[in-house]
Amino acid sequence: MDSIEHTKQIFLGNYQIHDKLYYSSNEDLYQLLDHVDITNKKVLSVLASGDQYFHLSERDPRIIDTFDINHLTKYYFYLRKWGIIYHDLYYPNVFSNETIYSIIKEVKPKDKNEEEALNYWERYIQTFYSYLTNELIYLGQDPKKNEIKNLRRLKEYLLNQEFRFYHMDISKDVIDDKYDFIFISNIAEYYVLNEKAMNGLSHNLYQMLEDDGEVLLSYVIEPRSSSMEVKCFDNFLVSSSILDNDGDRIGKIYKKRNVNKK
Ligand SMILES: C[S@@+](CC[C@H](N)C(=O)[O-])C[C@H]1O[C@@H](n2cnc3c(N)ncnc32)[C@H](O)[C@@H]1O
């Protein structure tokens, strides 16, 4: 379906889970990422609001590839990138169509992906000018906690890096590549009653991970362990749990089990 037609269906209330966009991450990315060292590493991350990508980029990885089941996340990423580059705003007020317009009117696309994203937002403004963008974008609870510290550095990174995105369902699809570090935001929590999807997720993560790599799973819905996850992540070993200040688990780091055994 054409992306604008798809967006229209969201405005009309005909949407599935994961069709809407997240304005910001609802996780504490500083707390989560302080538990890993991704310097010079090849990283795969869910794209979501883009916050994960922006925060990972602060930590000097070699490469960040991104994926999401929702292809609109790619367009939202570019809108945020342009907000940062042209307006010095990490979280622009994307709920105002005037703001979206003021951002996109500055853009001179550098490649096909930017052209496609610009075309989406131009058509978006033409089609939905009188609608409220909060029909499309969920406002997070506390975006400020993920405000980036060094915007100038992020800007440099965004100007110089090629952005790579895979539109895929990670419980079903794999990328034919290997990563040192994979970050998936609370996706596993959606599969606590779906063994096929949880198994697929675990299998695909294993497949895409280097033998000495790490996967960071974060949790926002349920701080206790899901028995489905424990059952399906049998090929992995938990190297550490990440707790918040109240002692609730907000993340878990997995490594491959028995990689050196024949
Ligand atoms: C699980 S949601 C929840 C928000 C998350 N806690 C955050 O801070 O961004 C995060 C992203 O995962 C994506 N997602 C969910 N299930 C997925 C799947 N099976 N494969 C790929 N992406 C998925 C959603 O589209 C959304 O953009």
PDB file of C-alpha atoms and ligand atoms in Angstrom:
ATOM      1  CA  MET A   1       0.000   0.000   0.000  1.00  0.00           C
ATOM      2  CA  ASP A   2       1.191   3.516  -0.775  1.00  0.00           C
ATOM      3  CA  SER A   3       2.653   5.154   2.378  1.00  0.00           C
ATOM      4  CA  ILE A   4       0.233   8.092   2.352  1.00  0.00           C
ATOM      5  CA  GLU A   5      -2.743   5.742   1.906  1.00  0.00           C
ATOM      6  CA  HIS A   6      -1.332   3.679   4.781  1.00  0.00           C
ATOM      7  CA  THR A   7      -1.049   6.842   6.914  1.00  0.00           C
ATOM      8  CA  LYS A   8      -4.623   7.764   6.004  1.00  0.00           C
ATOM      9  CA  GLN A   9      -5.786   4.411   7.374  1.00  0.00           C
ATOM     10  CA  ILE A  10      -3.958   5.167  10.648  1.00  0.00           C
ATOM     11  CA  PHE A  11      -5.790   8.519  10.873  1.00  0.00           C
ATOM     12  CA  LEU A  12      -9.053   6.670  10.242  1.00  0.00           C
ATOM     13  CA  GLY A  13      -8.300   4.313  13.131  1.00  0.00           C
ATOM     14  CA  ASN A  14      -7.598   1.282  10.925  1.00  0.00           C
ATOM     15  CA  TYR A  15      -4.211   0.405  12.310  1.00  0.00           C
ATOM     16  CA  GLN A  16      -2.435  -2.626  13.724  1.00  0.00           C
ATOM     17  CA  ILE A  17      -0.048  -2.742  16.640  1.00  0.00           C
ATOM     18  CA  HIS A  18       3.296  -1.167  15.530  1.00  0.00           C
ATOM     19  CA  ASP A  19       1.701   0.897  12.724  1.00  0.00           C
ATOM     20  CA  LYS A  20       2.009   4.134  14.695  1.00  0.00           C
ATOM     21  CA  LEU A  21       5.283   5.917  15.392  1.00  0.00           C
ATOM     22  CA  TYR A  22       6.929   6.546  18.761  1.00  0.00           C
ATOM     23  CA  TYR A  23       7.820  10.214  19.268  1.00  0.00           C
ATOM     24  CA  SER A  24      10.690   9.180  21.527  1.00  0.00           C
ATOM     25  CA  SER A  25      11.963   6.066  23.243  1.00  0.00           C
ATOM     26  CA  ASN A  26      10.093   5.157  26.422  1.00  0.00           C
ATOM     27  CA  GLU A  27      13.282   3.563  27.743  1.00  0.00           C
ATOM     28  CA  ASP A  28      16.161   5.119  29.621  1.00  0.00           C
ATOM     29  CA  LEU A  29      18.804   4.774  26.937  1.00  0.00           C
ATOM     30  CA  TYR A  30      21.591   6.280  29.047  1.00  0.00           C
ATOM     31  CA  GLN A  31      21.094   3.674  31.768  1.00  0.00           C
ATOM     32  CA  LEU A  32      20.783   0.807  29.284  1.00  0.00           C
ATOM     33  CA  LEU A  33      23.722   1.651  27.053  1.00  0.00           C
ATOM     34  CA  ASP A  34      26.084   2.391  29.942  1.00  0.00           C
ATOM     35  CA  HIS A  35      26.206  -1.393  30.390  1.00  0.00           C
ATOM     36  CA  VAL A  36      27.827  -2.093  27.028  1.00  0.00           C
ATOM     37  CA  ASP A  37      30.921  -1.019  25.130  1.00  0.00           C
ATOM     38  CA  ILE A  38      30.224  -0.646  21.419  1.00  0.00           C
ATOM     39  CA  THR A  39      33.339   1.313  20.484  1.00  0.00           C
ATOM     40  CA  ASN A  40      34.319   0.407  16.913  1.00  0.00           C
ATOM     41  CA  LYS A  41      31.689  -2.349  16.810  1.00  0.00           C
ATOM     42  CA  LYS A  42      29.257  -3.283  14.106  1.00  0.00           C
ATOM     43  CA  VAL A  43      25.798  -2.647  15.508  1.00  0.00           C
ATOM     44  CA  LEU A  44      22.248  -3.554  14.539  1.00  0.00           C
ATOM     45  CA  SER A  45      19.403  -1.684  16.233  1.00  0.00           C
ATOM     46  CA  VAL A  46      15.673  -1.381  16.019  1.00  0.00           C
ATOM     47  CA  LEU A  47      14.940   2.049  14.534  1.00  0.00           C
ATOM     48  CA  ALA A  48      11.664   2.933  16.361  1.00  0.00           C
ATOM     49  CA  SER A  49      11.684   6.665  17.237  1.00  0.00           C
ATOM     50  CA  GLY A  50      15.297   7.045  16.102  1.00  0.00           C
ATOM     51  CA  ASP A  51      16.453   7.668  19.695  1.00  0.00           C
ATOM     52  CA  GLN A  52      18.200   4.289  19.808  1.00  0.00           C
ATOM     53  CA  TYR A  53      20.201   5.155  16.674  1.00  0.00           C
ATOM     54  CA  PHE A  54      21.089   8.659  17.905  1.00  0.00           C
ATOM     55  CA  HIS A  55      22.216   7.365  21.297  1.00  0.00           C
ATOM     56  CA  LEU A  56      24.220   4.497  19.821  1.00  0.00           C
ATOM     57  CA  SER A  57      25.981   6.936  17.497  1.00  0.00           C
ATOM     58  CA  GLU A  58      27.323   8.843  20.537  1.00  0.00           C
ATOM     59  CA  ARG A  59      29.274   5.753  21.562  1.00  0.00           C
ATOM     60  CA  ASP A  60      31.611   5.515  18.556  1.00  0.00           C
ATOM     61  CA  PRO A  61      30.432   2.352  16.794  1.00  0.00           C
ATOM     62  CA  ARG A  62      31.964   1.418  13.436  1.00  0.00           C
ATOM     63  CA  ILE A  63      28.597   0.888  11.737  1.00  0.00           C
ATOM     64  CA  ILE A  64      24.957   1.098  12.786  1.00  0.00           C
ATOM     65  CA  ASP A  65      22.405  -0.753  10.672  1.00  0.00           C
ATOM     66  CA  THR A  66      18.744  -0.379  11.571  1.00  0.00           C
ATOM     67  CA  PHE A  67      15.551  -2.377  11.101  1.00  0.00           C
ATOM     68  CA  ASP A  68      11.877  -2.014  11.913  1.00  0.00           C
ATOM     69  CA  ILE A  69       8.604  -3.738  11.055  1.00  0.00           C
ATOM     70  CA  ASN A  70       7.109  -0.258  10.560  1.00  0.00           C
ATOM     71  CA  HIS A  71       8.496   1.323   7.377  1.00  0.00           C
ATOM     72  CA  LEU A  72       7.238   4.788   8.440  1.00  0.00           C
ATOM     73  CA  THR A  73      10.019   4.817  11.071  1.00  0.00           C
ATOM     74  CA  LYS A  74      12.419   5.487   8.186  1.00  0.00           C
ATOM     75  CA  TYR A  75      10.544   8.670   7.227  1.00  0.00           C
ATOM     76  CA  TYR A  76      10.342   9.761  10.849  1.00  0.00           C
ATOM     77  CA  PHE A  77      14.090   9.208  11.194  1.00  0.00           C
ATOM     78  CA  TYR A  78      14.749  11.640   8.337  1.00  0.00           C
ATOM     79  CA  LEU A  79      12.354  14.222   9.761  1.00  0.00           C
ATOM     80  CA  ARG A  80      14.269  14.087  13.058  1.00  0.00           C
ATOM     81  CA  LYS A  81      17.619  14.136  11.277  1.00  0.00           C
ATOM     82  CA  TRP A  82      16.586  17.308   9.414  1.00  0.00           C
ATOM     83  CA  GLY A  83      15.234  18.855  12.631  1.00  0.00           C
ATOM     84  CA  ILE A  84      18.650  18.298  14.207  1.00  0.00           C
ATOM     85  CA  ILE A  85      20.631  19.517  11.195  1.00  0.00           C
ATOM     86  CA  TYR A  86      18.570  22.534  10.179  1.00  0.00           C
ATOM     87  CA  HIS A  87      16.946  23.635  13.461  1.00  0.00           C
ATOM     88  CA  ASP A  88      19.289  22.321  16.178  1.00  0.00           C
ATOM     89  CA  LEU A  89      16.304  20.558  17.735  1.00  0.00           C
ATOM     90  CA  TYR A  90      16.685  17.051  19.069  1.00  0.00           C
ATOM     91  CA  TYR A  91      12.933  16.735  19.655  1.00  0.00           C
ATOM     92  CA  PRO A  92      11.157  19.129  17.272  1.00  0.00           C
ATOM     93  CA  ASN A  93       7.447  19.689  17.864  1.00  0.00           C
ATOM     94  CA  VAL A  94       6.381  17.253  15.162  1.00  0.00           C
ATOM     95  CA  PHE A  95       2.784  17.500  16.397  1.00  0.00           C
ATOM     96  CA  SER A  96       2.592  20.842  14.637  1.00  0.00           C
ATOM     97  CA  ASN A  97       2.242  20.656  10.869  1.00  0.00           C
ATOM     98  CA  GLU A  98       3.750  24.163  10.683  1.00  0.00           C
ATOM     99  CA  THR A  99       6.911  22.802  12.311  1.00  0.00           C
ATOM    100  CA  ILE A 100       7.046  19.838   9.937  1.00  0.00           C
ATOM    101  CA  TYR A 101       6.675  22.248   7.035  1.00  0.00           C
ATOM    102  CA  SER A 102       9.377  24.573   8.384  1.00  0.00           C
ATOM    103  CA  ILE A 103      11.755  21.594   8.618  1.00  0.00           C
ATOM    104  CA  ILE A 104      11.136  20.061   5.204  1.00  0.00           C
ATOM    105  CA  LYS A 105      11.285  23.323   3.299  1.00  0.00           C
ATOM    106  CA  GLU A 106      15.018  23.494   4.131  1.00  0.00           C
ATOM    107  CA  VAL A 107      15.856  20.038   2.782  1.00  0.00           C
ATOM    108  CA  LYS A 108      17.994  19.399  -0.263  1.00  0.00           C
ATOM    109  CA  PRO A 109      17.993  15.609  -0.584  1.00  0.00           C
ATOM    110  CA  LYS A 110      21.423  13.977  -0.801  1.00  0.00           C
ATOM    111  CA  ASP A 111      20.315  10.553  -1.999  1.00  0.00           C
ATOM    112  CA  LYS A 112      17.330   8.447  -3.034  1.00  0.00           C
ATOM    113  CA  ASN A 113      16.336   7.651   0.551  1.00  0.00           C
ATOM    114  CA  GLU A 114      16.201  11.331   1.471  1.00  0.00           C
ATOM    115  CA  GLU A 115      14.257  12.068  -1.711  1.00  0.00           C
ATOM    116  CA  GLU A 116      11.741   9.369  -0.803  1.00  0.00           C
ATOM    117  CA  ALA A 117      11.394  10.660   2.776  1.00  0.00           C
ATOM    118  CA  LEU A 118      11.013  14.252   1.606  1.00  0.00           C
ATOM    119  CA  ASN A 119       8.378  13.176  -0.894  1.00  0.00           C
ATOM    120  CA  TYR A 120       6.485  11.403   1.923  1.00  0.00           C
ATOM    121  CA  TRP A 121       6.485  14.488   4.211  1.00  0.00           C
ATOM    122  CA  GLU A 122       5.565  16.851   1.360  1.00  0.00           C
ATOM    123  CA  ARG A 123       2.590  14.680   0.499  1.00  0.00           C
ATOM    124  CA  TYR A 124       1.818  14.287   4.200  1.00  0.00           C
ATOM    125  CA  ILE A 125       1.553  18.070   4.621  1.00  0.00           C
ATOM    126  CA  GLN A 126      -0.566  18.402   1.478  1.00  0.00           C
ATOM    127  CA  THR A 127      -2.924  15.604   2.516  1.00  0.00           C
ATOM    128  CA  PHE A 128      -3.227  16.002   6.289  1.00  0.00           C
ATOM    129  CA  TYR A 129      -2.490  19.678   6.946  1.00  0.00           C
ATOM    130  CA  SER A 130      -5.576  20.187   9.083  1.00  0.00           C
ATOM    131  CA  TYR A 131      -5.134  16.935  11.033  1.00  0.00           C
ATOM    132  CA  LEU A 132      -3.211  16.518  14.269  1.00  0.00           C
ATOM    133  CA  THR A 133      -0.012  14.519  13.949  1.00  0.00           C
ATOM    134  CA  ASN A 134      -0.622  12.882  17.327  1.00  0.00           C
ATOM    135  CA  GLU A 135      -2.949  10.533  15.429  1.00  0.00           C
ATOM    136  CA  LEU A 136       0.210   9.154  13.838  1.00  0.00           C
ATOM    137  CA  ILE A 137       2.800   9.563  16.599  1.00  0.00           C
ATOM    138  CA  TYR A 138       2.605   8.356  20.211  1.00  0.00           C
ATOM    139  CA  LEU A 139       3.992  10.868  22.667  1.00  0.00           C
ATOM    140  CA  GLY A 140       6.363   9.132  25.108  1.00  0.00           C
ATOM    141  CA  GLN A 141       6.027   9.612  28.852  1.00  0.00           C
ATOM    142  CA  ASP A 142       9.262  11.448  29.509  1.00  0.00           C
ATOM    143  CA  PRO A 143      11.207  12.240  26.337  1.00  0.00           C
ATOM    144  CA  LYS A 144      13.543  14.589  28.242  1.00  0.00           C
ATOM    145  CA  LYS A 145      15.339  11.673  29.853  1.00  0.00           C
ATOM    146  CA  ASN A 146      16.715  10.779  26.423  1.00  0.00           C
ATOM    147  CA  GLU A 147      17.665  14.311  25.328  1.00  0.00           C
ATOM    148  CA  ILE A 148      21.087  14.015  23.686  1.00  0.00           C
ATOM    149  CA  LYS A 149      24.068  15.673  25.409  1.00  0.00           C
ATOM    150  CA  ASN A 150      26.186  16.747  22.466  1.00  0.00           C
ATOM    151  CA  LEU A 151      23.952  17.818  19.595  1.00  0.00           C
ATOM    152  CA  ARG A 152      26.805  19.286  17.554  1.00  0.00           C
ATOM    153  CA  ARG A 153      28.599  15.930  17.540  1.00  0.00           C
ATOM    154  CA  LEU A 154      25.417  14.119  16.551  1.00  0.00           C
ATOM    155  CA  LYS A 155      24.932  16.589  13.718  1.00  0.00           C
ATOM    156  CA  GLU A 156      28.431  15.826  12.397  1.00  0.00           C
ATOM    157  CA  TYR A 157      27.706  12.114  12.604  1.00  0.00           C
ATOM    158  CA  LEU A 158      24.411  12.463  10.719  1.00  0.00           C
ATOM    159  CA  LEU A 159      26.014  14.586   8.022  1.00  0.00           C
ATOM    160  CA  ASN A 160      28.796  12.080   7.440  1.00  0.00           C
ATOM    161  CA  GLN A 161      27.236   8.646   7.859  1.00  0.00           C
ATOM    162  CA  GLU A 162      25.239   6.665   5.363  1.00  0.00           C
ATOM    163  CA  PHE A 163      21.943   5.571   6.916  1.00  0.00           C
ATOM    164  CA  ARG A 164      20.972   1.910   6.405  1.00  0.00           C
ATOM    165  CA  PHE A 165      17.534   0.532   7.137  1.00  0.00           C
ATOM    166  CA  TYR A 166      15.934  -2.913   6.724  1.00  0.00           C
ATOM    167  CA  HIS A 167      12.169  -3.100   6.667  1.00  0.00           C
ATOM    168  CA  MET A 168      11.604  -6.469   8.327  1.00  0.00           C
ATOM    169  CA  ASP A 169       9.930  -8.498  11.032  1.00  0.00           C
ATOM    170  CA  ILE A 170      12.826  -9.746  13.151  1.00  0.00           C
ATOM    171  CA  SER A 171      10.765 -12.715  14.354  1.00  0.00           C
ATOM    172  CA  LYS A 172      10.554 -13.886  10.718  1.00  0.00           C
ATOM    173  CA  ASP A 173      13.390 -12.333   8.704  1.00  0.00           C
ATOM    174  CA  VAL A 174      17.180 -12.257   8.970  1.00  0.00           C
ATOM    175  CA  ILE A 175      19.798  -9.971   7.467  1.00  0.00           C
ATOM    176  CA  ASP A 176      22.568 -11.875   5.717  1.00  0.00           C
ATOM    177  CA  ASP A 177      25.259 -10.304   7.877  1.00  0.00           C
ATOM    178  CA  LYS A 178      26.790 -10.610  11.370  1.00  0.00           C
ATOM    179  CA  TYR A 179      26.854  -8.001  14.121  1.00  0.00           C
ATOM    180  CA  ASP A 180      28.931  -7.499  17.278  1.00  0.00           C
ATOM    181  CA  PHE A 181      26.018  -5.910  19.085  1.00  0.00           C
ATOM    182  CA  ILE A 182      22.247  -6.045  18.534  1.00  0.00           C
ATOM    183  CA  PHE A 183      19.795  -3.808  20.371  1.00  0.00           C
ATOM    184  CA  ILE A 184      16.099  -4.652  20.347  1.00  0.00           C
ATOM    185  CA  SER A 185      13.728  -2.509  22.365  1.00  0.00           C
ATOM    186  CA  ASN A 186      11.127  -4.460  24.288  1.00  0.00           C
ATOM    187  CA  ILE A 187      10.043  -6.488  21.211  1.00  0.00           C
ATOM    188  CA  ALA A 188      10.336  -9.798  23.121  1.00  0.00           C
ATOM    189  CA  GLU A 189       7.675  -8.585  25.552  1.00  0.00           C
ATOM    190  CA  TYR A 190       5.089  -8.727  22.777  1.00  0.00           C
ATOM    191  CA  TYR A 191       5.701 -12.469  22.285  1.00  0.00           C
ATOM    192  CA  VAL A 192       5.266 -13.848  25.801  1.00  0.00           C
ATOM    193  CA  LEU A 193       2.225 -15.819  24.562  1.00  0.00           C
ATOM    194  CA  ASN A 194       3.517 -16.510  21.056  1.00  0.00           C
ATOM    195  CA  GLU A 195       6.034 -19.340  21.018  1.00  0.00           C
ATOM    196  CA  LYS A 196       6.513 -19.320  17.242  1.00  0.00           C
ATOM    197  CA  ALA A 197       7.405 -15.613  17.176  1.00  0.00           C
ATOM    198  CA  MET A 198       9.608 -15.849  20.292  1.00  0.00           C
ATOM    199  CA  ASN A 199      11.452 -18.837  18.810  1.00  0.00           C
ATOM    200  CA  GLY A 200      11.845 -17.000  15.509  1.00  0.00           C
ATOM    201  CA  LEU A 201      13.195 -13.938  17.308  1.00  0.00           C
ATOM    202  CA  SER A 202      15.723 -15.952  19.279  1.00  0.00           C
ATOM    203  CA  HIS A 203      16.802 -17.972  16.212  1.00  0.00           C
ATOM    204  CA  ASN A 204      17.235 -14.875  14.042  1.00  0.00           C
ATOM    205  CA  LEU A 205      19.194 -12.986  16.691  1.00  0.00           C
ATOM    206  CA  TYR A 206      21.500 -16.006  17.034  1.00  0.00           C
ATOM    207  CA  GLN A 207      21.968 -16.152  13.291  1.00  0.00           C
ATOM    208  CA  MET A 208      22.900 -12.465  12.967  1.00  0.00           C
ATOM    209  CA  LEU A 209      25.201 -12.331  16.008  1.00  0.00           C
ATOM    210  CA  GLU A 210      28.984 -12.791  15.906  1.00  0.00           C
ATOM    211  CA  ASP A 211      30.141 -15.628  18.191  1.00  0.00           C
ATOM    212  CA  ASP A 212      31.501 -13.162  20.743  1.00  0.00           C
ATOM    213  CA  GLY A 213      28.663 -10.666  20.198  1.00  0.00           C
ATOM    214  CA  GLU A 214      26.034  -9.374  22.608  1.00  0.00           C
ATOM    215  CA  VAL A 215      22.311  -8.756  22.357  1.00  0.00           C
ATOM    216  CA  LEU A 216      20.644  -6.134  24.543  1.00  0.00           C
ATOM    217  CA  LEU A 217      16.965  -6.750  25.187  1.00  0.00           C
ATOM    218  CA  SER A 218      15.154  -4.019  27.068  1.00  0.00           C
ATOM    219  CA  TYR A 219      11.943  -4.241  29.056  1.00  0.00           C
ATOM    220  CA  VAL A 220       9.265  -1.653  29.724  1.00  0.00           C
ATOM    221  CA  ILE A 221       6.101  -3.711  30.198  1.00  0.00           C
ATOM    222  CA  GLU A 222       7.077  -6.535  32.525  1.00  0.00           C
ATOM    223  CA  PRO A 223      10.151  -6.418  34.747  1.00  0.00           C
ATOM    224  CA  ARG A 224       9.991 -10.132  35.645  1.00  0.00           C
ATOM    225  CA  SER A 225      11.346 -12.877  33.374  1.00  0.00           C
ATOM    226  CA  SER A 226       8.881 -14.283  30.885  1.00  0.00           C
ATOM    227  CA  SER A 227       8.927 -18.076  30.904  1.00  0.00           C
ATOM    228  CA  MET A 228       8.414 -18.038  27.128  1.00  0.00           C
ATOM    229  CA  GLU A 229      11.595 -15.980  26.674  1.00  0.00           C
ATOM    230  CA  VAL A 230      13.568 -18.253  29.009  1.00  0.00           C
ATOM    231  CA  LYS A 231      12.329 -21.314  27.108  1.00  0.00           C
ATOM    232  CA  CYS A 232      13.047 -19.942  23.631  1.00  0.00           C
ATOM    233  CA  PHE A 233      16.379 -18.234  24.368  1.00  0.00           C
ATOM    234  CA  ASP A 234      17.974 -21.552  25.305  1.00  0.00           C
ATOM    235  CA  ASN A 235      20.875 -21.058  22.853  1.00  0.00           C
ATOM    236  CA  PHE A 236      21.841 -17.919  24.708  1.00  0.00           C
ATOM    237  CA  LEU A 237      23.190 -17.344  28.133  1.00  0.00           C
ATOM    238  CA  VAL A 238      22.307 -14.304  30.190  1.00  0.00           C
ATOM    239  CA  SER A 239      25.470 -12.410  30.916  1.00  0.00           C
ATOM    240  CA  SER A 240      23.842  -9.691  33.002  1.00  0.00           C
ATOM    241  CA  SER A 241      20.566  -8.100  33.983  1.00  0.00           C
ATOM    242  CA  ILE A 242      20.286  -4.333  33.997  1.00  0.00           C
ATOM    243  CA  LEU A 243      18.329  -2.887  36.905  1.00  0.00           C
ATOM    244  CA  ASP A 244      16.979   0.624  37.416  1.00  0.00           C
ATOM    245  CA  ASN A 245      17.239   2.582  40.674  1.00  0.00           C
ATOM    246  CA  ASP A 246      14.152   0.793  42.070  1.00  0.00           C
ATOM    247  CA  GLY A 247      15.702  -2.611  41.417  1.00  0.00           C
ATOM    248  CA  ASP A 248      13.367  -3.381  38.521  1.00  0.00           C
ATOM    249  CA  ARG A 249      14.903  -5.078  35.526  1.00  0.00           C
ATOM    250  CA  ILE A 250      15.021  -2.777  32.489  1.00  0.00           C
ATOM    251  CA  GLY A 251      17.276  -4.893  30.312  1.00  0.00           C
ATOM    252  CA  LYS A 252      19.174  -8.099  29.833  1.00  0.00           C
ATOM    253  CA  ILE A 253      22.365  -8.864  27.916  1.00  0.00           C
ATOM    254  CA  TYR A 254      22.560 -12.179  26.102  1.00  0.00           C
ATOM    255  CA  LYS A 255      25.617 -13.946  24.704  1.00  0.00           C
ATOM    256  CA  LYS A 256      25.839 -17.144  22.686  1.00  0.00           C
ATOM    257  CA  ARG A 257      26.118 -20.290  24.748  1.00  0.00           C
ATOM    258  CA  ASN A 258      28.771 -22.940  24.021  1.00  0.00           C
ATOM    259  CA  VAL A 259      30.271 -21.277  20.966  1.00  0.00           C
ATOM    260  CA  ASN A 260      33.644 -22.964  21.495  1.00  0.00           C
ATOM    261  CA  LYS A 261      32.250 -26.480  21.915  1.00  0.00           C
ATOM    262  CA  LYS A 262      32.021 -28.805  18.915  1.00  0.00           C
TER     263      LYS A 262
HETATM  264  C1  LIG B   1       8.489  -2.609  20.455  1.00  0.00           C
HETATM  265  S1  LIG B   1       8.237  -0.861  20.092  1.00  0.00           S
HETATM  266  C2  LIG B   1       8.212  -0.166  21.721  1.00  0.00           C
HETATM  267  C3  LIG B   1       8.918   1.137  22.007  1.00  0.00           C
HETATM  268  C4  LIG B   1      10.299   0.951  22.566  1.00  0.00           C
HETATM  269  N1  LIG B   1      10.292   0.590  23.968  1.00  0.00           N
HETATM  270  C5  LIG B   1      11.148   2.199  22.337  1.00  0.00           C
HETATM  271  O1  LIG B   1      11.669   2.770  23.304  1.00  0.00           O
HETATM  272  O2  LIG B   1      11.274   2.573  21.175  1.00  0.00           O
HETATM  273  C6  LIG B   1       9.739  -0.424  19.341  1.00  0.00           C
HETATM  274  C7  LIG B   1       9.781  -0.620  17.837  1.00  0.00           C
HETATM  275  O3  LIG B   1       9.850  -2.003  17.543  1.00  0.00           O
HETATM  276  C8  LIG B   1       9.233  -2.223  16.302  1.00  0.00           C
HETATM  277  N2  LIG B   1       8.899  -3.651  16.236  1.00  0.00           N
HETATM  278  C9  LIG B   1       8.007  -4.314  16.991  1.00  0.00           C
HETATM  279  N3  LIG B   1       7.985  -5.630  16.669  1.00  0.00           N
HETATM  280  C10 LIG B   1       8.906  -5.800  15.689  1.00  0.00           C
HETATM  281  C11 LIG B   1       9.355  -6.920  14.935  1.00  0.00           C
HETATM  282  N4  LIG B   1       8.854  -8.122  15.134  1.00  0.00           N
HETATM  283  N5  LIG B   1      10.306  -6.743  13.999  1.00  0.00           N
HETATM  284  C12 LIG B   1      10.820  -5.499  13.775  1.00  0.00           C
HETATM  285  N6  LIG B   1      10.449  -4.401  14.463  1.00  0.00           N
HETATM  286  C13 LIG B   1       9.501  -4.540  15.407  1.00  0.00           C
HETATM  287  C14 LIG B   1       8.029  -1.290  16.324  1.00  0.00           C
HETATM  288  O4  LIG B   1       7.567  -0.999  15.036  1.00  0.00           O
HETATM  289  C15 LIG B   1       8.597  -0.074  17.043  1.00  0.00           C
HETATM  290  O5  LIG B   1       9.064   0.881  16.119  1.00  0.00           O
END
